[in-house]
Amino acid sequence: MSGSVRIGIVGSGFSAHFHLASYRKIHGAAFEVAAIAGRDRGKAAALAAQYGVARVLDDADALIADPAIDVVDLCVPNHLHVPLIMKAAAHGKHIICEKPLGGFFGPNGAPGDWSAEGFPRQAMFDAVIAQLGAVGEAVRKAGVTFCYAENWVYAPPIAKLNRLMAASGSTILRIEGEESHSGSHAAYSRHWRQAGGGSLLRLCVHPIGGALHIKYEEGRRRTGRPIRPVAVTCQVARLTDIASFRAEEPKHIVTGWQDVEDYASILVDFEDGSVAQLTSTDTRLGGIRNFLSAYGSRAVATANINPNTACQAYTPDGSYFDSEYIVEKTETKAGWSFPAPDEDMITGYPAELEDFVSSIAEGRAPKSDLMMAQDVLLLVYAGYLSAAERRTVDLRPYLQAR
């Protein structure tokens, strides 16, 4: 692609805000955020004014159809990802999609109060397999670049971990990782029909993506092809349903989960015989916990994304820090804390978007691509099937050769 890459953002909520903030930190790539569209035009206009975006369009369809837009950046709720991906591909637009790629949000024609309680996980899994195939076909047919916004792939601590594994020549025997905090306050997260799942889908996609990236890169170093996942075993739970916890007051952990889990642990088997143990939960006090550890034959390394100890602080009264941001998802600013000096940078957002813009301009695949997006969603829904049927799910029949 010649000239400046012209980006249109769909959405005006949290993810649109941090994408716009991170685009400001990109240096060296020729691009512009040319337009924004959101369901709430007022919010979209406010974001456009804050970040200097010239045009505010009425809706996603108008932005996707606009010939002055090269790339559609999807910062929308999970259930809108696949429909908008299909529209963008049909219009020949390159795509940046927030995680996850998609999911199951209820059968066609389901009532507004549809619940996932008792719904067959095999049916969900089958629907997601069909969804993955449709998205892959649409993207490949259109010949567009698909960028999967998994920031862990670009987080500096994980990039360093990967370089250490490469430098040591280690066989990566085992990976351990986690994303946990005290719970989402977003109302949509309580319901499967809106979120597509619980902590496994909302949180564990990050350590899953990080683990896949580490094994992909190891495989490319060794044989020129990524090492792929071949099996999944999973357990999920709703820990806030424990009777003694329900009787407690006050509660410092988010409650009210309707038909989704607040805890998940997934074991991934890779084709070379290595394993990954990955956890996510909405029941961890003390702020967000994001880490990935690689246990190699010649080295061990841990990437601590959160908490990061670059800055440490103490105050006896949290109100003293009222005017200053500390870190995501902490319940209190009192006591010892780990204030993030540049949370966007350490979690990988500017590096992620820089790679996306450059990959589109150069006509190459990004580090976090369609294969990553498809494998992550496959693992998540195989996990739900595994947990429901208490068995290991073989992924090999569903992996596309790529």
mmCIF file of C-alpha atoms in Angstrom:
data_model
loop_
_atom_site.group_PDB
_atom_site.id
_atom_site.type_symbol
_atom_site.label_atom_id
_atom_site.label_comp_id
_atom_site.label_asym_id
_atom_site.label_seq_id
_atom_site.Cartn_x
_atom_site.Cartn_y
_atom_site.Cartn_z
ATOM 1 C CA MET A 1 0.000 0.000 0.000
ATOM 2 C CA SER A 2 1.398 3.391 -0.995
ATOM 3 C CA GLY A 3 0.839 6.586 0.964
ATOM 4 C CA SER A 4 -0.618 7.018 4.404
ATOM 5 C CA VAL A 5 -2.756 4.236 5.891
ATOM 6 C CA ARG A 6 -6.207 5.668 6.620
ATOM 7 C CA ILE A 7 -7.882 4.149 9.689
ATOM 8 C CA GLY A 8 -11.526 4.296 10.706
ATOM 9 C CA ILE A 9 -12.501 3.373 14.263
ATOM 10 C CA VAL A 10 -15.838 1.703 14.964
ATOM 11 C CA GLY A 11 -16.886 2.227 18.579
ATOM 12 C CA SER A 12 -16.583 5.014 21.110
ATOM 13 C CA GLY A 13 -16.138 3.178 24.393
ATOM 14 C CA PHE A 14 -13.196 2.007 26.507
ATOM 15 C CA SER A 15 -11.229 0.171 23.811
ATOM 16 C CA ALA A 16 -11.679 2.998 21.289
ATOM 17 C CA HIS A 17 -10.270 5.403 23.877
ATOM 18 C CA PHE A 18 -7.106 3.407 24.557
ATOM 19 C CA HIS A 19 -6.597 2.669 20.853
ATOM 20 C CA LEU A 20 -6.698 6.400 20.118
ATOM 21 C CA ALA A 21 -4.356 7.119 23.020
ATOM 22 C CA SER A 22 -1.937 4.465 21.745
ATOM 23 C CA TYR A 23 -2.023 5.663 18.132
ATOM 24 C CA ARG A 24 -0.553 8.909 19.465
ATOM 25 C CA LYS A 25 2.491 6.978 20.685
ATOM 26 C CA ILE A 26 3.337 5.447 17.296
ATOM 27 C CA HIS A 27 6.405 6.848 15.567
ATOM 28 C CA GLY A 28 7.725 6.221 12.073
ATOM 29 C CA ALA A 29 4.624 4.738 10.417
ATOM 30 C CA ALA A 30 2.666 6.815 7.907
ATOM 31 C CA PHE A 31 -0.975 6.708 8.973
ATOM 32 C CA GLU A 32 -3.912 8.786 10.065
ATOM 33 C CA VAL A 33 -7.033 8.040 12.091
ATOM 34 C CA ALA A 34 -9.412 9.511 9.534
ATOM 35 C CA ALA A 35 -12.854 8.843 11.022
ATOM 36 C CA ILE A 36 -14.781 7.393 13.943
ATOM 37 C CA ALA A 37 -18.299 5.963 14.149
ATOM 38 C CA GLY A 38 -20.241 4.897 17.234
ATOM 39 C CA ARG A 39 -23.789 4.116 18.288
ATOM 40 C CA ASP A 40 -23.631 7.150 20.556
ATOM 41 C CA ARG A 41 -22.758 9.959 18.168
ATOM 42 C CA GLY A 42 -22.184 12.342 21.062
ATOM 43 C CA LYS A 43 -19.533 10.080 22.607
ATOM 44 C CA ALA A 44 -17.947 9.519 19.206
ATOM 45 C CA ALA A 45 -17.830 13.278 18.582
ATOM 46 C CA ALA A 46 -16.261 13.868 21.992
ATOM 47 C CA LEU A 47 -13.540 11.281 21.289
ATOM 48 C CA ALA A 48 -12.944 12.768 17.848
ATOM 49 C CA ALA A 49 -12.490 16.210 19.383
ATOM 50 C CA GLN A 50 -10.179 14.885 22.103
ATOM 51 C CA TYR A 51 -7.900 13.070 19.672
ATOM 52 C CA GLY A 52 -8.151 15.288 16.599
ATOM 53 C CA VAL A 53 -10.138 12.919 14.376
ATOM 54 C CA ALA A 54 -11.528 14.942 11.475
ATOM 55 C CA ARG A 55 -14.764 13.076 10.711
ATOM 56 C CA VAL A 56 -17.551 11.482 12.733
ATOM 57 C CA LEU A 57 -19.738 9.108 10.716
ATOM 58 C CA ASP A 58 -23.266 7.987 11.518
ATOM 59 C CA ASP A 59 -22.674 4.252 11.925
ATOM 60 C CA ALA A 60 -20.388 1.308 11.238
ATOM 61 C CA ASP A 61 -21.925 0.622 7.820
ATOM 62 C CA ALA A 62 -21.167 4.152 6.647
ATOM 63 C CA LEU A 63 -17.569 3.917 7.852
ATOM 64 C CA ILE A 64 -16.984 0.483 6.306
ATOM 65 C CA ALA A 65 -18.387 1.619 2.954
ATOM 66 C CA ASP A 66 -16.372 4.849 2.913
ATOM 67 C CA PRO A 67 -13.782 4.759 0.068
ATOM 68 C CA ALA A 68 -11.530 7.101 2.067
ATOM 69 C CA ILE A 69 -10.997 4.383 4.727
ATOM 70 C CA ASP A 70 -8.371 1.645 4.246
ATOM 71 C CA VAL A 71 -8.555 -0.052 7.656
ATOM 72 C CA VAL A 72 -11.488 -0.730 9.957
ATOM 73 C CA ASP A 73 -10.480 -0.829 13.645
ATOM 74 C CA LEU A 74 -13.223 -2.698 15.516
ATOM 75 C CA CYS A 75 -13.562 -1.447 19.106
ATOM 76 C CA VAL A 76 -17.055 -2.846 19.666
ATOM 77 C CA PRO A 77 -18.714 -5.465 21.925
ATOM 78 C CA ASN A 78 -17.779 -9.098 21.289
ATOM 79 C CA HIS A 79 -21.019 -10.100 19.574
ATOM 80 C CA LEU A 80 -20.486 -7.477 16.855
ATOM 81 C CA HIS A 81 -17.004 -8.606 15.848
ATOM 82 C CA VAL A 82 -17.863 -11.286 13.292
ATOM 83 C CA PRO A 83 -20.737 -9.441 11.542
ATOM 84 C CA LEU A 84 -18.520 -6.370 11.101
ATOM 85 C CA ILE A 85 -15.503 -8.445 10.038
ATOM 86 C CA MET A 86 -17.622 -9.982 7.279
ATOM 87 C CA LYS A 87 -18.817 -6.565 6.112
ATOM 88 C CA ALA A 88 -15.334 -5.076 6.193
ATOM 89 C CA ALA A 89 -13.872 -7.991 4.209
ATOM 90 C CA ALA A 90 -16.680 -7.707 1.642
ATOM 91 C CA HIS A 91 -15.680 -4.056 1.127
ATOM 92 C CA GLY A 92 -11.983 -4.934 0.802
ATOM 93 C CA LYS A 93 -10.985 -3.248 4.045
ATOM 94 C CA HIS A 94 -8.076 -4.341 6.187
ATOM 95 C CA ILE A 95 -9.221 -5.278 9.692
ATOM 96 C CA ILE A 96 -8.030 -4.639 13.231
ATOM 97 C CA CYS A 97 -10.189 -6.643 15.645
ATOM 98 C CA GLU A 98 -10.143 -6.511 19.430
ATOM 99 C CA LYS A 99 -10.102 -9.867 21.177
ATOM 100 C CA PRO A 100 -11.789 -12.244 21.071
ATOM 101 C CA LEU A 101 -12.389 -12.899 17.381
ATOM 102 C CA GLY A 102 -15.987 -13.946 18.024
ATOM 103 C CA GLY A 103 -17.962 -16.445 20.059
ATOM 104 C CA PHE A 104 -21.382 -17.956 20.666
ATOM 105 C CA PHE A 105 -24.053 -15.550 21.891
ATOM 106 C CA GLY A 106 -27.169 -17.719 21.686
ATOM 107 C CA PRO A 107 -29.004 -19.602 18.946
ATOM 108 C CA ASN A 108 -30.671 -17.710 16.114
ATOM 109 C CA GLY A 109 -34.002 -16.324 17.222
ATOM 110 C CA ALA A 110 -33.199 -16.728 20.919
ATOM 111 C CA PRO A 111 -35.216 -14.451 23.222
ATOM 112 C CA GLY A 112 -33.561 -11.482 24.895
ATOM 113 C CA ASP A 113 -33.433 -13.356 28.201
ATOM 114 C CA TRP A 114 -31.731 -16.443 26.717
ATOM 115 C CA SER A 115 -29.446 -18.164 29.216
ATOM 116 C CA ALA A 116 -26.484 -20.459 28.623
ATOM 117 C CA GLU A 117 -27.376 -22.517 31.704
ATOM 118 C CA GLY A 118 -27.971 -26.061 30.461
ATOM 119 C CA PHE A 119 -27.317 -25.179 26.819
ATOM 120 C CA PRO A 120 -25.184 -27.895 25.148
ATOM 121 C CA ARG A 121 -21.537 -26.863 24.918
ATOM 122 C CA GLN A 122 -21.133 -29.163 21.920
ATOM 123 C CA ALA A 123 -23.615 -26.985 20.024
ATOM 124 C CA MET A 124 -21.646 -23.884 21.000
ATOM 125 C CA PHE A 125 -18.397 -25.508 19.893
ATOM 126 C CA ASP A 126 -19.859 -26.579 16.544
ATOM 127 C CA ALA A 127 -21.203 -23.070 15.905
ATOM 128 C CA VAL A 128 -17.828 -21.514 16.669
ATOM 129 C CA ILE A 129 -16.046 -23.961 14.352
ATOM 130 C CA ALA A 130 -18.401 -22.881 11.553
ATOM 131 C CA GLN A 131 -17.814 -19.226 12.475
ATOM 132 C CA LEU A 132 -14.038 -19.639 12.302
ATOM 133 C CA GLY A 133 -14.304 -21.211 8.870
ATOM 134 C CA ALA A 134 -16.548 -18.446 7.548
ATOM 135 C CA VAL A 135 -14.275 -15.679 8.825
ATOM 136 C CA GLY A 136 -11.158 -17.347 7.451
ATOM 137 C CA GLU A 137 -12.728 -17.818 4.029
ATOM 138 C CA ALA A 138 -13.984 -14.215 3.896
ATOM 139 C CA VAL A 139 -10.625 -12.713 4.876
ATOM 140 C CA ARG A 140 -8.614 -14.869 2.496
ATOM 141 C CA LYS A 141 -11.030 -14.308 -0.393
ATOM 142 C CA ALA A 142 -10.844 -10.535 0.116
ATOM 143 C CA GLY A 143 -7.045 -10.640 0.285
ATOM 144 C CA VAL A 144 -6.994 -8.200 3.211
ATOM 145 C CA THR A 145 -4.711 -8.075 6.233
ATOM 146 C CA PHE A 146 -6.301 -9.267 9.473
ATOM 147 C CA CYS A 147 -4.805 -7.917 12.696
ATOM 148 C CA TYR A 148 -5.810 -9.585 15.964
ATOM 149 C CA ALA A 149 -5.418 -7.112 18.822
ATOM 150 C CA GLU A 150 -3.752 -9.384 21.370
ATOM 151 C CA ASN A 151 -1.543 -6.912 23.207
ATOM 152 C CA TRP A 152 0.309 -9.605 25.192
ATOM 153 C CA VAL A 153 2.127 -10.552 21.983
ATOM 154 C CA TYR A 154 3.639 -7.050 21.996
ATOM 155 C CA ALA A 155 4.097 -6.420 25.727
ATOM 156 C CA PRO A 156 7.788 -5.613 26.377
ATOM 157 C CA PRO A 157 8.117 -8.160 29.244
ATOM 158 C CA ILE A 158 6.873 -10.972 26.978
ATOM 159 C CA ALA A 159 9.018 -9.775 24.065
ATOM 160 C CA LYS A 160 12.026 -9.970 26.385
ATOM 161 C CA LEU A 161 11.002 -13.427 27.618
ATOM 162 C CA ASN A 162 10.819 -14.603 24.007
ATOM 163 C CA ARG A 163 14.279 -13.194 23.242
ATOM 164 C CA LEU A 164 15.732 -14.920 26.319
ATOM 165 C CA MET A 165 14.282 -18.256 25.242
ATOM 166 C CA ALA A 166 15.694 -17.727 21.744
ATOM 167 C CA ALA A 167 19.133 -16.638 22.998
ATOM 168 C CA SER A 168 19.426 -19.656 25.298
ATOM 169 C CA GLY A 169 18.307 -22.106 22.624
ATOM 170 C CA SER A 170 15.860 -23.507 25.160
ATOM 171 C CA THR A 171 13.255 -26.108 24.431
ATOM 172 C CA ILE A 172 10.206 -24.584 26.084
ATOM 173 C CA LEU A 173 8.906 -27.434 28.191
ATOM 174 C CA ARG A 174 6.118 -25.698 30.096
ATOM 175 C CA ILE A 175 4.348 -22.348 30.145
ATOM 176 C CA GLU A 176 2.357 -20.953 33.046
ATOM 177 C CA GLY A 177 0.240 -17.795 32.905
ATOM 178 C CA GLU A 178 -2.638 -15.910 34.443
ATOM 179 C CA GLU A 179 -4.894 -12.916 34.058
ATOM 180 C CA SER A 180 -6.995 -12.215 37.134
ATOM 181 C CA HIS A 181 -8.625 -9.365 39.055
ATOM 182 C CA SER A 182 -11.596 -8.723 41.336
ATOM 183 C CA GLY A 183 -14.168 -8.649 38.555
ATOM 184 C CA SER A 184 -15.524 -6.633 35.663
ATOM 185 C CA HIS A 185 -18.009 -3.902 36.529
ATOM 186 C CA ALA A 186 -19.459 -3.916 32.994
ATOM 187 C CA ALA A 187 -23.073 -5.112 33.066
ATOM 188 C CA TYR A 188 -22.701 -7.057 29.801
ATOM 189 C CA SER A 189 -20.068 -9.340 31.343
ATOM 190 C CA ARG A 190 -22.648 -11.070 33.580
ATOM 191 C CA HIS A 191 -24.567 -12.610 30.658
ATOM 192 C CA TRP A 192 -23.383 -15.164 28.095
ATOM 193 C CA ARG A 193 -25.667 -13.731 25.394
ATOM 194 C CA GLN A 194 -23.718 -10.473 25.518
ATOM 195 C CA ALA A 195 -20.210 -11.553 26.535
ATOM 196 C CA GLY A 196 -19.960 -14.974 24.847
ATOM 197 C CA GLY A 197 -18.635 -16.548 28.046
ATOM 198 C CA GLY A 198 -17.096 -15.687 31.383
ATOM 199 C CA SER A 199 -13.537 -15.344 32.645
ATOM 200 C CA LEU A 200 -12.207 -17.952 30.205
ATOM 201 C CA LEU A 201 -13.266 -15.809 27.241
ATOM 202 C CA ARG A 202 -12.858 -12.322 28.716
ATOM 203 C CA LEU A 203 -9.591 -12.823 30.605
ATOM 204 C CA CYS A 204 -7.838 -16.068 29.696
ATOM 205 C CA VAL A 205 -7.625 -15.125 26.020
ATOM 206 C CA HIS A 206 -4.586 -13.035 27.040
ATOM 207 C CA PRO A 207 -2.396 -15.755 28.591
ATOM 208 C CA ILE A 208 -3.650 -18.180 25.918
ATOM 209 C CA GLY A 209 -2.540 -15.749 23.219
ATOM 210 C CA GLY A 210 0.775 -15.162 24.972
ATOM 211 C CA ALA A 211 1.469 -18.890 25.304
ATOM 212 C CA LEU A 212 0.562 -19.554 21.666
ATOM 213 C CA HIS A 213 2.862 -16.748 20.540
ATOM 214 C CA ILE A 214 5.803 -18.145 22.514
ATOM 215 C CA LYS A 215 5.331 -21.635 21.036
ATOM 216 C CA TYR A 216 4.702 -20.298 17.518
ATOM 217 C CA GLU A 217 7.995 -18.389 17.696
ATOM 218 C CA GLU A 218 9.906 -21.378 19.077
ATOM 219 C CA GLY A 219 8.651 -23.510 16.208
ATOM 220 C CA ARG A 220 9.587 -20.923 13.601
ATOM 221 C CA ARG A 221 13.103 -20.750 15.051
ATOM 222 C CA ARG A 222 13.495 -24.521 14.955
ATOM 223 C CA THR A 223 11.733 -25.669 11.792
ATOM 224 C CA GLY A 224 10.292 -22.586 10.092
ATOM 225 C CA ARG A 225 6.729 -23.449 11.146
ATOM 226 C CA PRO A 226 4.772 -22.658 14.334
ATOM 227 C CA ILE A 227 4.256 -25.252 17.052
ATOM 228 C CA ARG A 228 0.479 -25.591 17.292
ATOM 229 C CA PRO A 229 -1.884 -26.662 20.125
ATOM 230 C CA VAL A 230 -3.421 -30.124 19.746
ATOM 231 C CA ALA A 231 -5.549 -30.741 22.868
ATOM 232 C CA VAL A 232 -7.315 -28.929 25.713
ATOM 233 C CA THR A 233 -8.449 -29.930 29.199
ATOM 234 C CA CYS A 234 -10.354 -27.335 31.216
ATOM 235 C CA GLN A 235 -12.214 -26.652 34.454
ATOM 236 C CA VAL A 236 -14.541 -23.708 35.085
ATOM 237 C CA ALA A 237 -16.381 -22.605 38.236
ATOM 238 C CA ARG A 238 -18.453 -19.825 39.737
ATOM 239 C CA LEU A 239 -16.562 -19.265 42.963
ATOM 240 C CA THR A 240 -18.808 -16.416 44.095
ATOM 241 C CA ASP A 241 -21.604 -18.993 44.462
ATOM 242 C CA ILE A 242 -19.846 -20.595 47.422
ATOM 243 C CA ALA A 243 -22.345 -20.363 50.300
ATOM 244 C CA SER A 244 -19.959 -18.900 52.873
ATOM 245 C CA PHE A 245 -18.895 -16.170 50.463
ATOM 246 C CA ARG A 246 -22.499 -15.322 49.622
ATOM 247 C CA ALA A 247 -23.169 -14.827 53.340
ATOM 248 C CA GLU A 248 -20.268 -12.401 53.767
ATOM 249 C CA GLU A 249 -20.685 -8.640 54.005
ATOM 250 C CA PRO A 250 -19.191 -6.405 52.826
ATOM 251 C CA LYS A 251 -18.039 -7.916 49.546
ATOM 252 C CA HIS A 252 -14.865 -6.710 47.864
ATOM 253 C CA ILE A 253 -15.213 -8.974 44.838
ATOM 254 C CA VAL A 254 -17.681 -8.405 42.002
ATOM 255 C CA THR A 255 -20.783 -10.593 42.161
ATOM 256 C CA GLY A 256 -23.947 -11.034 40.134
ATOM 257 C CA TRP A 257 -22.665 -13.434 37.478
ATOM 258 C CA GLN A 258 -25.737 -14.939 35.821
ATOM 259 C CA ASP A 259 -24.791 -17.787 33.477
ATOM 260 C CA VAL A 260 -21.025 -17.320 33.112
ATOM 261 C CA GLU A 261 -18.038 -18.554 35.100
ATOM 262 C CA ASP A 262 -15.804 -16.375 37.261
ATOM 263 C CA TYR A 263 -12.906 -18.873 37.268
ATOM 264 C CA ALA A 264 -11.231 -21.004 34.601
ATOM 265 C CA SER A 265 -8.096 -23.124 34.378
ATOM 266 C CA ILE A 266 -7.035 -24.582 31.043
ATOM 267 C CA LEU A 267 -4.305 -27.078 30.185
ATOM 268 C CA VAL A 268 -3.049 -26.917 26.592
ATOM 269 C CA ASP A 269 -1.063 -29.731 24.953
ATOM 270 C CA PHE A 270 1.185 -28.735 22.048
ATOM 271 C CA GLU A 271 2.216 -30.909 19.130
ATOM 272 C CA ASP A 272 5.825 -31.144 20.375
ATOM 273 C CA GLY A 273 4.673 -32.589 23.736
ATOM 274 C CA SER A 274 5.026 -29.380 25.759
ATOM 275 C CA VAL A 275 2.198 -27.960 27.888
ATOM 276 C CA ALA A 276 0.740 -24.670 29.078
ATOM 277 C CA GLN A 277 -1.202 -24.161 32.326
ATOM 278 C CA LEU A 278 -3.280 -20.980 32.133
ATOM 279 C CA THR A 279 -5.686 -19.453 34.648
ATOM 280 C CA SER A 280 -8.171 -16.602 34.805
ATOM 281 C CA THR A 281 -10.516 -15.439 37.517
ATOM 282 C CA ASP A 282 -12.706 -12.519 38.554
ATOM 283 C CA THR A 283 -12.058 -13.287 42.226
ATOM 284 C CA ARG A 284 -8.537 -11.986 42.862
ATOM 285 C CA LEU A 285 -8.133 -9.071 45.268
ATOM 286 C CA GLY A 286 -5.226 -6.652 45.050
ATOM 287 C CA GLY A 287 -5.422 -5.415 41.477
ATOM 288 C CA ILE A 288 -4.885 -7.061 38.142
ATOM 289 C CA ARG A 289 -2.403 -9.943 37.919
ATOM 290 C CA ASN A 290 -0.950 -10.560 34.452
ATOM 291 C CA PHE A 291 2.045 -12.848 34.066
ATOM 292 C CA LEU A 292 3.538 -15.463 31.779
ATOM 293 C CA SER A 293 6.378 -17.831 32.748
ATOM 294 C CA ALA A 294 8.354 -20.022 30.360
ATOM 295 C CA TYR A 295 10.214 -22.999 31.770
ATOM 296 C CA GLY A 296 12.914 -23.910 29.272
ATOM 297 C CA SER A 297 15.616 -26.548 29.122
ATOM 298 C CA ARG A 298 18.339 -23.898 29.515
ATOM 299 C CA ALA A 299 16.551 -20.932 31.077
ATOM 300 C CA VAL A 300 13.485 -19.861 33.055
ATOM 301 C CA ALA A 301 11.868 -16.450 32.568
ATOM 302 C CA THR A 302 8.780 -14.713 33.929
ATOM 303 C CA ALA A 303 7.102 -11.711 32.312
ATOM 304 C CA ASN A 304 5.316 -9.641 34.968
ATOM 305 C CA ILE A 305 3.017 -7.323 33.042
ATOM 306 C CA ASN A 306 0.962 -6.453 36.146
ATOM 307 C CA PRO A 307 1.933 -5.687 38.795
ATOM 308 C CA ASN A 308 5.106 -4.163 37.444
ATOM 309 C CA THR A 309 7.614 -2.987 40.025
ATOM 310 C CA ALA A 310 9.200 -0.158 37.991
ATOM 311 C CA CYS A 311 7.512 2.200 40.460
ATOM 312 C CA GLN A 312 6.472 1.394 44.045
ATOM 313 C CA ALA A 313 4.567 3.678 46.394
ATOM 314 C CA TYR A 314 3.039 3.761 49.855
ATOM 315 C CA THR A 315 0.385 5.954 51.466
ATOM 316 C CA PRO A 316 -1.594 5.402 54.685
ATOM 317 C CA ASP A 317 -4.643 7.088 53.133
ATOM 318 C CA GLY A 318 -5.714 6.359 49.556
ATOM 319 C CA SER A 319 -7.325 9.794 49.251
ATOM 320 C CA TYR A 320 -3.856 11.328 49.087
ATOM 321 C CA PHE A 321 -3.509 9.792 45.611
ATOM 322 C CA ASP A 322 -6.995 10.754 44.417
ATOM 323 C CA SER A 323 -5.685 12.896 41.555
ATOM 324 C CA GLU A 324 -3.210 10.303 40.280
ATOM 325 C CA TYR A 325 -3.839 7.056 38.375
ATOM 326 C CA ILE A 326 -2.223 4.028 40.035
ATOM 327 C CA VAL A 327 -2.947 0.839 38.082
ATOM 328 C CA GLU A 328 -5.885 -0.994 36.538
ATOM 329 C CA LYS A 329 -8.403 -2.823 38.762
ATOM 330 C CA THR A 330 -6.967 -2.039 42.187
ATOM 331 C CA GLU A 331 -9.592 -1.803 44.947
ATOM 332 C CA THR A 332 -7.743 0.802 47.024
ATOM 333 C CA LYS A 333 -4.865 3.246 46.694
ATOM 334 C CA ALA A 334 -3.925 2.864 50.376
ATOM 335 C CA GLY A 335 -0.907 0.860 51.484
ATOM 336 C CA TRP A 336 1.830 -0.300 49.123
ATOM 337 C CA SER A 337 1.046 -0.147 45.412
ATOM 338 C CA PHE A 338 2.767 -0.434 42.057
ATOM 339 C CA PRO A 339 1.853 2.697 40.082
ATOM 340 C CA ALA A 340 2.177 2.175 36.345
ATOM 341 C CA PRO A 341 4.516 4.775 34.808
ATOM 342 C CA ASP A 342 3.193 3.991 31.300
ATOM 343 C CA GLU A 343 0.578 1.253 31.400
ATOM 344 C CA ASP A 344 -0.169 1.403 27.665
ATOM 345 C CA MET A 345 3.490 0.832 26.821
ATOM 346 C CA ILE A 346 4.106 -1.988 29.300
ATOM 347 C CA THR A 347 0.949 -3.827 28.168
ATOM 348 C CA GLY A 348 1.964 -3.535 24.529
ATOM 349 C CA TYR A 349 -0.731 -1.363 22.951
ATOM 350 C CA PRO A 350 1.445 1.160 21.035
ATOM 351 C CA ALA A 351 3.771 -1.596 19.749
ATOM 352 C CA GLU A 352 0.730 -3.645 18.714
ATOM 353 C CA LEU A 353 -0.841 -0.856 16.683
ATOM 354 C CA GLU A 354 2.517 0.133 15.161
ATOM 355 C CA ASP A 355 2.977 -3.440 13.908
ATOM 356 C CA PHE A 356 -0.562 -3.427 12.505
ATOM 357 C CA VAL A 357 -0.115 -0.163 10.626
ATOM 358 C CA SER A 358 3.282 -1.236 9.290
ATOM 359 C CA SER A 359 2.074 -4.693 8.257
ATOM 360 C CA ILE A 360 -0.800 -3.198 6.278
ATOM 361 C CA ALA A 361 1.487 -0.642 4.624
ATOM 362 C CA GLU A 362 4.070 -3.318 3.774
ATOM 363 C CA GLY A 363 1.622 -6.028 2.716
ATOM 364 C CA ARG A 364 2.785 -8.572 5.295
ATOM 365 C CA ALA A 365 1.155 -10.485 8.128
ATOM 366 C CA PRO A 366 1.352 -8.953 11.627
ATOM 367 C CA LYS A 367 2.792 -10.880 14.570
ATOM 368 C CA SER A 368 -0.741 -11.327 15.920
ATOM 369 C CA ASP A 369 -2.711 -12.499 12.912
ATOM 370 C CA LEU A 370 -5.740 -14.494 11.799
ATOM 371 C CA MET A 371 -4.172 -17.821 12.815
ATOM 372 C CA MET A 372 -3.679 -16.511 16.350
ATOM 373 C CA ALA A 373 -7.268 -15.217 16.496
ATOM 374 C CA GLN A 374 -8.704 -18.522 15.286
ATOM 375 C CA ASP A 375 -6.546 -20.708 17.532
ATOM 376 C CA VAL A 376 -7.407 -18.682 20.652
ATOM 377 C CA LEU A 377 -11.157 -18.901 20.057
ATOM 378 C CA LEU A 378 -10.874 -22.606 19.210
ATOM 379 C CA LEU A 379 -9.066 -23.247 22.511
ATOM 380 C CA VAL A 380 -11.627 -21.269 24.526
ATOM 381 C CA TYR A 381 -14.673 -23.110 23.204
ATOM 382 C CA ALA A 382 -12.892 -26.458 23.302
ATOM 383 C CA GLY A 383 -12.273 -25.511 26.935
ATOM 384 C CA TYR A 384 -15.972 -24.969 27.568
ATOM 385 C CA LEU A 385 -16.718 -28.341 25.977
ATOM 386 C CA SER A 386 -13.982 -30.019 28.015
ATOM 387 C CA ALA A 387 -15.259 -28.547 31.278
ATOM 388 C CA ALA A 388 -18.868 -29.541 30.579
ATOM 389 C CA GLU A 389 -18.056 -33.119 29.552
ATOM 390 C CA ARG A 390 -15.067 -33.585 31.889
ATOM 391 C CA ARG A 391 -12.772 -34.800 29.122
ATOM 392 C CA THR A 392 -9.838 -33.753 26.996
ATOM 393 C CA VAL A 393 -10.816 -32.299 23.622
ATOM 394 C CA ASP A 394 -8.667 -33.193 20.608
ATOM 395 C CA LEU A 395 -8.109 -30.090 18.464
ATOM 396 C CA ARG A 396 -6.358 -31.717 15.516
ATOM 397 C CA PRO A 397 -9.479 -32.267 13.387
ATOM 398 C CA TYR A 398 -10.248 -28.534 13.612
ATOM 399 C CA LEU A 399 -6.841 -26.943 13.040
ATOM 400 C CA GLN A 400 -6.506 -25.430 9.613
ATOM 401 C CA ALA A 401 -3.169 -25.996 7.927
ATOM 402 C CA ARG A 402 -1.593 -22.557 7.819
#
